[in-house]
DNA sequence: CATGAATGAGGATTCATTCAT
DNA sequence: TATGAATGAATCCTCATTCAT
């Protein structure tokens, strides 16, 4: 009954799309080969969805559009993630997991405390600068009052190692007499994050209002040093 | 997200349910008094819309819901603001105008530079803390790449006075020998904003991940001082 | 933005539809003139929906198909009834209201008790025979465990007058010595309903299994008399 | 309706949520033991499907859910039954077969006619009361205009023995002078069925509208006797 | 026999916006 | 200036069914 109607929508769409272009109209669009590899399929969906959600927010992103850019179909999104929110949660979780992994890979414990701190600050600054999708997702999630990250399991929301890293650095710094004694790692982390975050997060409104371009290499470098400087002065005894 | 709409839905449902009753049954409840005062009507719409857009973002907010909470009808929104985006722009503009007005009202130029700076920082911190709707709107606007603020007229997007205030303070500070000479007012403003902004903007994800409550009076006070401290140390010669 | 795409789907569809038929292809389809008469619109929707739900059940009916047969659009269904279930509830309520109204219009209280009872039975039998949509809706609702009628307001589910009618008849019958004293109006009503209901409700399976046609005038008449006879014998002293 | 699916959904959700964990993560839980016994597999599927179809109707039942509750997989349903309708037909056929078998097992022919009739009525009443799934399936099938039972083979739809039983009883009753002569076994069967059927079939709407509980032992017993009484009075000369 | 992955087509619902009065 | 009715175009989601292994 249904089989008979199998005229394949995709084909019809492609035809229409290529209709206005060159006559020969090779159907170029994504081949969408059947993977039969769940992990790859899921990873592909998450990758595209990460981009879409970070670009347009949770409400602004469109499942249809995500599916379109995916190697699979809309149906598979629901197959694996149940709902738009389910997909968004998976995206969130994946993004946080990635940053955790990367943070853990840094080795700062063997460097002199001030140097380690400076490096940590610069790394944080650069990571956020280089991972704007992540920054934007965090903004999106905060617009939604953090209700989705709150739904992730304890392990999935697990605090990043940054605090521990900082605690170690601060302890060594105090011991070495190069940092003051009343530093709180969480407070310090908040400052570092805040200073790094703002540059990506508020870039658009800030540059429009103050008529400055925050994206030039020079501006970026200057800002990075200003931030590092601010933190170093802050911890000084 | 859905919860918020409950009220609306229930109402609609009741209407539908009673549809078969007496024919004349115009829904009487919620008698929206006719203002006949365009400015008041517009202001009312903007007030509600500010709340909705800041709560749910541009894509997440619903014209229907805004209208529902307004003293007028949906038609009026379109009459005065043309479209959802038009309304959003009006909201943005209004919010920025308000903060400009308030900033201008501070009188810091007659205070000693360090004291003035400290006061400015605390004021910024507190203003952002007290105007979360504004902060959230800024986030929303940045999610949308600042494309709407870019559409406002020059005057409407006009840089806030903060830069001038800071420039004055810094100049006096340098002159008085209590601040170092290589300070850039814009960079300084960015730091102050960043540190103040983060506390409101990223509150939800941060507190979930690090299991801390950032909203207690104690936490707020401590953070305010930490921020002021950081800025003061930063400008010190 | 959206305005530009206003190619009117309906037109496109009609074109496609008439594409295969005669070249002249007058667009015949329902003109769908804008009523601006809520009551008429709602009544029209309910009428069509009553038919569809009774034909195919709650899950089997299609909002698209209901809308198609309506003078309005799918959107209006949601405008007035909120959801498929909301529409179904409105249909249920309307159907029950109709039967209540009709039942109330009978005047049996002035007739001799046995005659009144016979007439009531025949009326019930004929009403159910003549209102198969209603019968089928009742079946549908029972398949759904009566959960939707349970959601109607007390007044809307209000017991039909049948019980009172029967109570009056029985009382007079007992008084006149033509009925036995231990009759329970509700039990009696249940029997009358059961006997009338079955003929419509189970018609299809029954006639298939027993290879009889229950719909011929003769079969109907015979059955009507058998039912009336059964009830009259039942109440006899 | 949605409540029933909760379990399924939750499971799926958990899967999605943990999607990022170890790659090998095959879902182990719910190890459906491989039967390797076609008949048992089919019987199991039919058992579950009978329940689902009778609970939710043909359109309301979900293949996914049936499969989920089955000891096998969705694929097996299609392997054995071809389609949802095929499965439904198998369910119908199986249910009718069961009742036929049971009916045949009664031995009423050796009892005095009135006693036999009374016993037959009570048995019918109780069977229907005890086999609500069957009753509901009959309703479902009638909602669908009996189109599926019509597709079964002659043998499969074969009239139940009830008619023959009744014919025998009535003949003996007439001969014994305890029943009137103009009784039609089919008509009589229809009445018995109708009175027994209604109690199960329309239970939900009836009890909601008339605010009575039809399921208490007392109500059931009273109704059973009322029905038996009605039939006995009906056949009396 | 058995199963997880995959899918096309549909199906319910929602949204911004416009019309008639 | 004001409003309830109306609408086209999405938008999210679901279903029966098939494929690859």
Tab-separated table of N, CA and C in Angstrom, chain C residues 142, chain D residues 125 127-133 135-136 139 195-204 214:
chain	number	residue	atom	x	y	z
C	142	UNK	N	-15.631	4.141	24.950
C	142	UNK	CA	-15.422	3.032	25.873
C	142	UNK	C	-14.117	2.304	25.596
D	125	UNK	N	-22.990	-14.502	30.267
D	125	UNK	CA	-22.752	-13.288	31.040
D	125	UNK	C	-21.368	-13.324	31.699
D	127	UNK	N	-18.820	-15.292	30.981
D	127	UNK	CA	-17.709	-15.408	30.049
D	127	UNK	C	-17.316	-14.021	29.551
D	128	UNK	N	-18.311	-13.242	29.211
D	128	UNK	CA	-18.027	-11.915	28.698
D	128	UNK	C	-17.417	-11.036	29.776
D	129	UNK	N	-17.914	-11.222	30.969
D	129	UNK	CA	-17.362	-10.458	32.078
D	129	UNK	C	-15.899	-10.847	32.323
D	130	UNK	N	-15.644	-12.100	32.130
D	130	UNK	CA	-14.294	-12.592	32.403
D	130	UNK	C	-13.343	-12.447	31.235
D	131	UNK	N	-13.870	-12.082	30.079
D	131	UNK	CA	-13.014	-11.974	28.899
D	131	UNK	C	-13.187	-10.623	28.226
D	132	UNK	N	-12.878	-9.635	28.997
D	132	UNK	CA	-13.091	-8.288	28.497
D	132	UNK	C	-12.241	-7.980	27.267
D	133	UNK	N	-11.091	-8.607	27.215
D	133	UNK	CA	-10.263	-8.376	26.036
D	133	UNK	C	-11.016	-8.790	24.776
D	135	UNK	N	-14.301	-8.981	24.377
D	135	UNK	CA	-15.391	-8.020	24.163
D	135	UNK	C	-14.874	-6.759	23.487
D	136	UNK	N	-13.766	-6.267	24.002
D	136	UNK	CA	-13.208	-5.043	23.457
D	136	UNK	C	-12.720	-5.249	22.024
D	139	UNK	N	-15.633	-4.946	19.853
D	139	UNK	CA	-15.968	-3.535	19.648
D	139	UNK	C	-15.037	-2.917	18.606
D	195	UNK	N	-27.424	-8.238	26.227
D	195	UNK	CA	-27.505	-7.951	27.662
D	195	UNK	C	-26.190	-8.245	28.378
D	196	UNK	N	-25.468	-9.240	27.888
D	196	UNK	CA	-24.194	-9.575	28.529
D	196	UNK	C	-23.085	-8.621	28.096
D	197	UNK	N	-23.173	-8.280	26.838
D	197	UNK	CA	-22.141	-7.465	26.217
D	197	UNK	C	-22.085	-6.065	26.802
D	198	UNK	N	-23.251	-5.473	26.902
D	198	UNK	CA	-23.346	-4.087	27.342
D	198	UNK	C	-22.607	-3.835	28.651
D	199	UNK	N	-22.732	-4.784	29.546
D	199	UNK	CA	-22.125	-4.593	30.861
D	199	UNK	C	-20.612	-4.407	30.828
D	200	UNK	N	-20.012	-5.056	29.863
D	200	UNK	CA	-18.565	-4.894	29.748
D	200	UNK	C	-18.255	-3.735	28.802
D	201	UNK	N	-18.922	-3.767	27.674
D	201	UNK	CA	-18.590	-2.819	26.618
D	201	UNK	C	-18.810	-1.369	27.023
D	202	UNK	N	-19.944	-1.084	27.579
D	202	UNK	CA	-20.280	0.312	27.857
D	202	UNK	C	-20.088	0.711	29.311
D	203	UNK	N	-19.440	-0.128	30.000
D	203	UNK	CA	-19.198	0.113	31.405
D	203	UNK	C	-18.705	1.526	31.710
D	204	UNK	N	-17.717	1.981	30.950
D	204	UNK	CA	-17.096	3.265	31.309
D	204	UNK	C	-18.008	4.464	31.132
D	214	UNK	N	-20.393	-0.248	38.275
D	214	UNK	CA	-20.943	-1.499	37.774
D	214	UNK	C	-20.047	-2.690	38.070
